[in-house]
Coordinates of C-alpha atoms in Angstrom, one line a residue:
M1 CA -30.9 -28.9 -71.6
K2 CA -33.2 -31.3 -69.7
T3 CA -35.8 -30.0 -67.3
K4 CA -34.2 -31.8 -64.3
Q5 CA -30.9 -30.0 -65.0
I6 CA -32.5 -26.7 -65.3
A7 CA -34.4 -27.3 -62.0
G8 CA -31.2 -28.3 -60.3
I9 CA -29.4 -25.1 -61.5
I10 CA -32.3 -23.0 -60.2
I11 CA -32.3 -24.7 -56.9
S12 CA -28.6 -24.4 -56.5
C13 CA -28.8 -20.7 -57.3
V14 CA -31.6 -20.3 -54.7
V15 CA -29.5 -22.2 -52.1
I16 CA -26.4 -20.2 -52.8
T17 CA -28.3 -16.9 -52.7
A18 CA -30.1 -17.9 -49.4
T19 CA -26.8 -18.9 -47.9
G20 CA -25.2 -15.6 -48.8
V21 CA -28.1 -13.6 -47.5
T22 CA -28.2 -15.7 -44.3
G23 CA -24.5 -15.1 -43.8
I24 CA -24.8 -11.4 -44.3
L25 CA -27.8 -11.3 -41.9
S26 CA -25.8 -13.4 -39.4
N27 CA -22.9 -11.0 -39.6
I28 CA -25.1 -8.0 -39.1
I29 CA -27.0 -9.6 -36.2
G30 CA -23.7 -10.9 -34.7
N31 CA -22.1 -7.5 -34.9
K32 CA -25.1 -5.9 -33.3
V33 CA -25.0 -8.4 -30.5
I34 CA -21.3 -7.8 -30.0
D35 CA -21.8 -4.0 -30.0
A36 CA -24.6 -4.3 -27.5
Q37 CA -22.4 -6.5 -25.3
N38 CA -19.5 -4.1 -25.5
E39 CA -21.8 -1.2 -24.8
A40 CA -23.2 -3.0 -21.7
K41 CA -19.6 -3.7 -20.5
R42 CA -18.7 0.0 -21.0
G43 CA -21.8 1.0 -19.1
I44 CA -20.9 -1.3 -16.2
I45 CA -17.3 -0.1 -16.1
S46 CA -18.4 3.5 -16.4
E47 CA -20.8 3.0 -13.5
M48 CA -18.1 1.4 -11.4
L49 CA -15.8 4.4 -12.1
S50 CA -18.5 6.9 -11.4
S51 CA -18.4 8.8 -8.1
K52 CA -22.1 8.2 -7.9
A53 CA -21.8 4.4 -8.2
G54 CA -23.9 2.5 -5.7
T55 CA -25.8 5.4 -4.3
K56 CA -29.2 3.8 -4.1
A57 CA -29.7 1.1 -1.5
S58 CA -32.2 -1.7 -1.7
L59 CA -34.1 -1.3 1.5
P60 CA -35.6 -4.3 3.4
S61 CA -39.3 -4.9 3.2
D62 CA -39.5 -5.6 7.0
D63 CA -39.0 -3.0 9.8
F64 CA -35.3 -2.1 10.1
I65 CA -32.8 0.2 11.8
G66 CA -30.5 1.8 9.3
V67 CA -26.8 1.5 9.9
I68 CA -24.4 4.1 8.6
N69 CA -20.7 3.3 8.8
I70 CA -18.6 6.4 9.2
E71 CA -15.2 4.7 8.8
G72 CA -12.0 6.2 7.5
T73 CA -11.4 9.7 6.4
I74 CA -14.6 11.7 5.7
G75 CA -14.6 13.3 2.3
A76 CA -16.2 13.3 -1.2
S77 CA -16.9 9.9 -2.8
S78 CA -14.7 9.5 -5.8
A79 CA -12.8 6.9 -7.8
V80 CA -9.6 8.4 -6.3
S81 CA -10.6 7.5 -2.8
W82 CA -10.7 3.8 -3.9
T83 CA -6.9 3.8 -3.6
S84 CA -7.0 4.8 0.1
A85 CA -7.9 2.8 3.2
S86 CA -11.1 4.8 3.6
V87 CA -14.4 3.1 3.2
Y88 CA -16.5 6.2 3.7
N89 CA -19.0 6.7 0.9
H90 CA -20.6 10.1 1.2
D91 CA -22.9 9.9 -1.8
L92 CA -24.3 6.6 -0.7
Y93 CA -25.0 7.7 2.8
M94 CA -26.6 11.0 1.8
A95 CA -28.9 9.1 -0.6
Y96 CA -29.5 6.4 2.0
I97 CA -30.7 8.8 4.6
G98 CA -33.0 10.4 2.0
Q99 CA -34.5 6.9 1.3
M100 CA -35.0 6.2 5.0
I101 CA -36.9 9.5 5.4
E102 CA -39.5 8.2 2.9
A103 CA -39.5 4.6 4.2
D104 CA -42.2 4.0 6.8
N105 CA -40.6 0.7 7.9
N106 CA -37.4 2.4 8.9
K107 CA -37.5 2.9 12.7
G108 CA -34.2 4.7 13.3
I109 CA -30.5 5.3 12.4
F110 CA -27.5 3.7 14.1
L111 CA -24.2 5.4 13.4
Y112 CA -21.0 3.3 13.7
V113 CA -18.1 5.7 13.9
D114 CA -14.5 4.8 13.5
S115 CA -12.9 7.8 11.9
P116 CA -10.2 10.5 12.5
G117 CA -12.5 13.0 10.8
G118 CA -12.2 14.7 7.5
S119 CA -13.5 17.5 5.3
V120 CA -15.5 20.3 6.9
Y121 CA -17.9 20.4 4.0
E122 CA -18.8 16.7 4.0
S123 CA -19.0 16.4 7.8
D124 CA -21.4 19.3 8.0
E125 CA -23.5 18.1 5.0
L126 CA -24.0 14.6 6.6
Y127 CA -24.8 16.2 10.0
L128 CA -27.4 18.4 8.4
K129 CA -28.9 15.5 6.5
L130 CA -29.2 13.5 9.8
M131 CA -30.9 16.5 11.4
E132 CA -33.3 16.7 8.5
Y133 CA -34.1 13.0 9.1
K134 CA -34.9 13.6 12.7
E135 CA -37.0 16.7 12.0
K136 CA -39.1 15.0 9.3
T137 CA -39.5 11.5 10.9
G138 CA -39.1 12.0 14.7
R139 CA -37.2 8.8 14.8
P140 CA -34.1 8.2 17.0
V141 CA -30.5 8.5 15.9
W142 CA -27.8 6.8 18.1
A143 CA -24.1 6.6 17.7
Y144 CA -21.4 4.1 18.7
F145 CA -17.8 5.1 18.8
A146 CA -15.3 2.3 18.0
G147 CA -11.6 2.8 17.9
Q148 CA -11.7 6.5 17.2
A149 CA -14.4 9.2 16.7
C150 CA -12.4 12.3 16.3
S151 CA -13.1 15.8 14.9
G152 CA -15.4 15.4 11.9
G153 CA -16.5 12.0 13.1
Y154 CA -17.5 13.6 16.4
Y155 CA -19.1 16.5 14.6
I156 CA -21.5 14.2 12.6
S157 CA -22.4 12.4 15.8
M158 CA -23.8 15.6 17.3
A159 CA -27.0 14.6 15.5
A160 CA -27.2 11.5 17.8
D161 CA -29.7 11.4 20.7
K162 CA -27.3 9.1 22.6
I163 CA -23.6 8.2 22.2
Y164 CA -22.0 5.0 23.3
A165 CA -18.2 4.7 23.3
N166 CA -16.0 1.7 23.5
R167 CA -13.7 1.9 26.5
N168 CA -10.6 2.0 24.2
C169 CA -12.0 4.7 22.0
W170 CA -10.2 8.0 21.4
T171 CA -12.6 10.9 20.7
G172 CA -12.9 14.7 20.8
S173 CA -10.3 16.5 18.8
I174 CA -12.8 19.4 18.6
G175 CA -11.1 21.9 16.3
V176 CA -10.1 22.8 12.8
I177 CA -6.9 22.6 10.8
I178 CA -5.5 23.8 7.5
S179 CA -2.3 22.1 6.5
L180 CA 0.2 23.7 4.2
A181 CA 3.6 22.7 3.0
N182 CA 6.3 25.3 2.4
C183 CA 8.9 23.8 0.0
K184 CA 10.6 27.1 -0.8
K185 CA 14.0 26.1 0.7
L186 CA 13.9 22.8 -1.2
Y187 CA 13.1 24.7 -4.4
D188 CA 15.9 27.1 -3.8
K189 CA 18.3 24.2 -3.3
L190 CA 17.1 22.6 -6.5
G191 CA 17.3 25.9 -8.4
I192 CA 13.5 26.0 -8.9
K193 CA 11.6 29.3 -8.6
E194 CA 7.8 29.4 -8.4
I195 CA 6.3 32.2 -10.6
D196 CA 2.6 32.9 -10.2
I197 CA 0.7 35.4 -12.4
T198 CA -2.2 36.5 -10.2
S199 CA -5.0 39.0 -10.1
G200 CA -4.2 40.0 -6.5
K201 CA -1.4 39.7 -3.9
N202 CA -3.2 37.0 -2.0
K203 CA -4.4 34.8 -4.9
S204 CA -1.4 32.5 -4.6
M205 CA -1.3 32.4 -0.7
G206 CA -0.4 29.0 0.5
S207 CA 1.6 28.0 -2.6
A208 CA 4.3 25.6 -1.7
G209 CA 7.1 27.6 -3.4
L210 CA 6.3 30.9 -1.6
D211 CA 6.6 32.1 2.0
I212 CA 3.3 33.0 3.6
T213 CA 2.9 36.7 4.6
D214 CA 1.5 37.9 7.9
E215 CA -1.6 39.1 6.1
Q216 CA -2.2 35.7 4.4
Y217 CA -1.7 33.9 7.7
K218 CA -4.4 36.1 9.3
I219 CA -6.7 35.3 6.3
F220 CA -6.3 31.5 6.9
Q221 CA -6.7 31.9 10.6
G222 CA -10.0 33.7 10.0
L223 CA -11.3 30.8 8.0
V224 CA -10.2 28.3 10.7
D225 CA -11.9 30.5 13.4
E226 CA -15.2 30.6 11.6
A227 CA -15.3 26.9 11.1
Y228 CA -14.3 26.4 14.7
D229 CA -17.1 28.6 16.0
Q230 CA -19.5 26.5 13.9
F231 CA -18.1 23.3 15.5
I232 CA -18.5 24.7 19.0
D233 CA -22.1 25.7 18.2
I234 CA -22.9 22.2 16.9
V235 CA -21.4 20.5 20.0
S236 CA -23.2 22.9 22.3
K237 CA -26.5 22.1 20.8
G238 CA -25.9 18.4 20.4
R239 CA -24.7 17.8 23.9
G240 CA -26.9 20.4 25.6
M241 CA -23.8 22.2 27.0
D242 CA -23.0 25.8 27.6
E243 CA -20.9 27.3 24.8
E244 CA -18.2 28.5 27.1
A245 CA -18.0 25.0 28.7
V246 CA -17.5 23.5 25.3
R247 CA -14.7 25.9 24.4
E248 CA -12.9 25.0 27.6
I249 CA -12.5 21.4 26.5
S250 CA -12.1 22.1 22.8
D251 CA -8.5 23.0 22.2
G252 CA -8.1 20.2 19.7
R253 CA -7.0 17.5 22.2
I254 CA -8.0 13.9 22.0
Y255 CA -9.9 12.3 25.0
S256 CA -10.1 8.7 26.1
A257 CA -13.6 7.3 26.4
K258 CA -13.4 7.7 30.2
Q259 CA -12.3 11.3 29.9
A260 CA -15.0 12.0 27.3
L261 CA -17.6 10.6 29.6
E262 CA -16.4 12.7 32.5
N263 CA -16.6 15.8 30.3
G264 CA -20.0 15.1 28.9
L265 CA -18.9 14.3 25.4
V266 CA -20.5 10.8 25.4
D267 CA -23.3 9.2 27.4
E268 CA -22.2 5.6 28.0
M269 CA -19.2 3.3 27.8
G270 CA -19.9 -0.2 26.5
L271 CA -19.6 -2.8 23.7
L272 CA -21.3 -2.6 20.3
E273 CA -23.8 -5.3 21.2
E274 CA -24.8 -3.5 24.4
A275 CA -25.4 -0.3 22.5
K276 CA -27.6 -2.0 19.9
A277 CA -29.5 -3.9 22.6
D278 CA -30.1 -0.6 24.5
F279 CA -31.2 1.1 21.3
I280 CA -33.8 -1.7 20.7
A281 CA -35.0 -1.5 24.3
A282 CA -35.3 2.3 24.4
G283 CA -37.2 2.4 21.1
G284 CA -39.6 -0.4 22.2
F285 CA -38.6 -2.4 19.1
P286 CA -38.8 -6.2 18.9
E287 CA -35.5 -8.0 19.6
S288 CA -35.7 -9.5 16.1
I289 CA -35.6 -6.1 14.3
K290 CA -32.9 -6.0 11.7
F291 CA -29.9 -3.6 11.6
F292 CA -29.5 -2.9 7.9
E293 CA -26.3 -1.7 6.3
P294 CA -26.4 -0.6 2.6
D295 CA -24.1 -2.5 0.2
N296 CA -20.8 -0.8 -0.4
T297 CA -19.1 -3.8 -2.0
I298 CA -18.2 -2.2 -5.4
K299 CA -16.1 0.4 -3.8
G300 CA -14.6 -2.1 -1.3
F301 CA -13.6 -4.4 -4.2
M302 CA -12.1 -1.6 -6.3
G303 CA -10.3 -0.2 -3.3
T304 CA -8.7 -3.6 -2.6
L305 CA -7.8 -3.9 -6.3
F306 CA -6.2 -0.5 -6.7
S307 CA -4.5 -0.6 -3.3
A308 CA -2.9 -3.9 -4.3
A309 CA -1.7 -2.4 -7.5
E310 CA -0.2 0.6 -5.6
R311 CA 1.8 -1.8 -3.4
I312 CA 3.1 -3.7 -6.4
I313 CA 4.3 -0.6 -8.2
P314 CA 6.9 1.2 -6.1
K315 CA 6.8 5.0 -5.9
S316 CA 9.7 7.1 -7.1
E317 CA 11.2 9.8 -4.8
M318 CA 9.4 12.4 -6.9
D319 CA 6.1 10.6 -6.3
L320 CA 6.7 10.6 -2.6
A321 CA 7.6 14.3 -2.6
E322 CA 4.4 15.0 -4.5
D323 CA 2.4 13.0 -2.0
I324 CA 3.8 15.2 0.8
V325 CA 2.8 18.4 -1.0
E326 CA -0.7 17.1 -2.0
N327 CA -1.7 15.3 1.2
K328 CA 0.0 17.3 3.9
G329 CA -0.3 20.7 2.3
R330 CA -3.6 20.7 0.5
G331 CA -4.8 23.9 2.3
V332 CA -8.3 22.6 2.9
L333 CA -10.4 23.2 6.0
M334 CA -10.5 20.0 7.9
Y335 CA -12.2 18.7 11.0
Y336 CA -9.4 16.1 11.4
A337 CA -7.2 14.6 14.1
G338 CA -3.8 15.2 12.5

């Protein structure tokens, strides 16, 4: 065999081998890249579905007044709440206040309230965080009431140094409610009987398929009374009013802005722009100071997406019945205008 032929065979073998190795390496690298991309996608989706998504705000570098929007029903931040009309993001606001405590360029907090209230727990937690902010920084907190600032929305606002209310606002509703649904007659009609295996006679109190006893009613009433006393104390301190005077106007009723002003529940009636201008003037801030609101777009987008899907897919009668039991009879302490 000639030397040139041998050389050609050797070169061909080298090329074939190199091509094979390159192909294998390309597949390995390609698979690694695809795996990395898929992992990144899973991470993004996981972050979007996490109840802690978007809890760190990117604060401005210049001086700013932090805006907290207390809109919709006050409750725990969760993926489930994306399907509701609520835009309240508890985790975000708790973290945001903590960030502002440490930020020297933050000059105050402005609460924008348009809420019927919500959970006793989250309402009190945000109120306490705002009080911590005031204690540690000495900076002002003001509130503006838009369409409604009822119950838990009013409770949180007791951390405010001054409260403005739109003239068409409904506010007050100072009180506590536990809502339960008794479906026993419906169950009887359908031939359904609830059976609960419990460790005590009151463990199943409030169950939809059982009648509530007098003892159980008193237990629930005790829980309501305790939370109500806490509410009265918060309003008394926040508004500088005598406790008995607060109790006289706190039977759960809703007040117009004018009535609230007459009863000392708010300080001024006016427009949002007027409240902001007054806040700037009172604090001696430059007119150019920024009112900064943390980004809540992920939750807003997902809420729109899931809400649209809910409207497209009709609910069955059983789904509607379950909604009544779950939403109207959840048996949770609420500072809520029902």
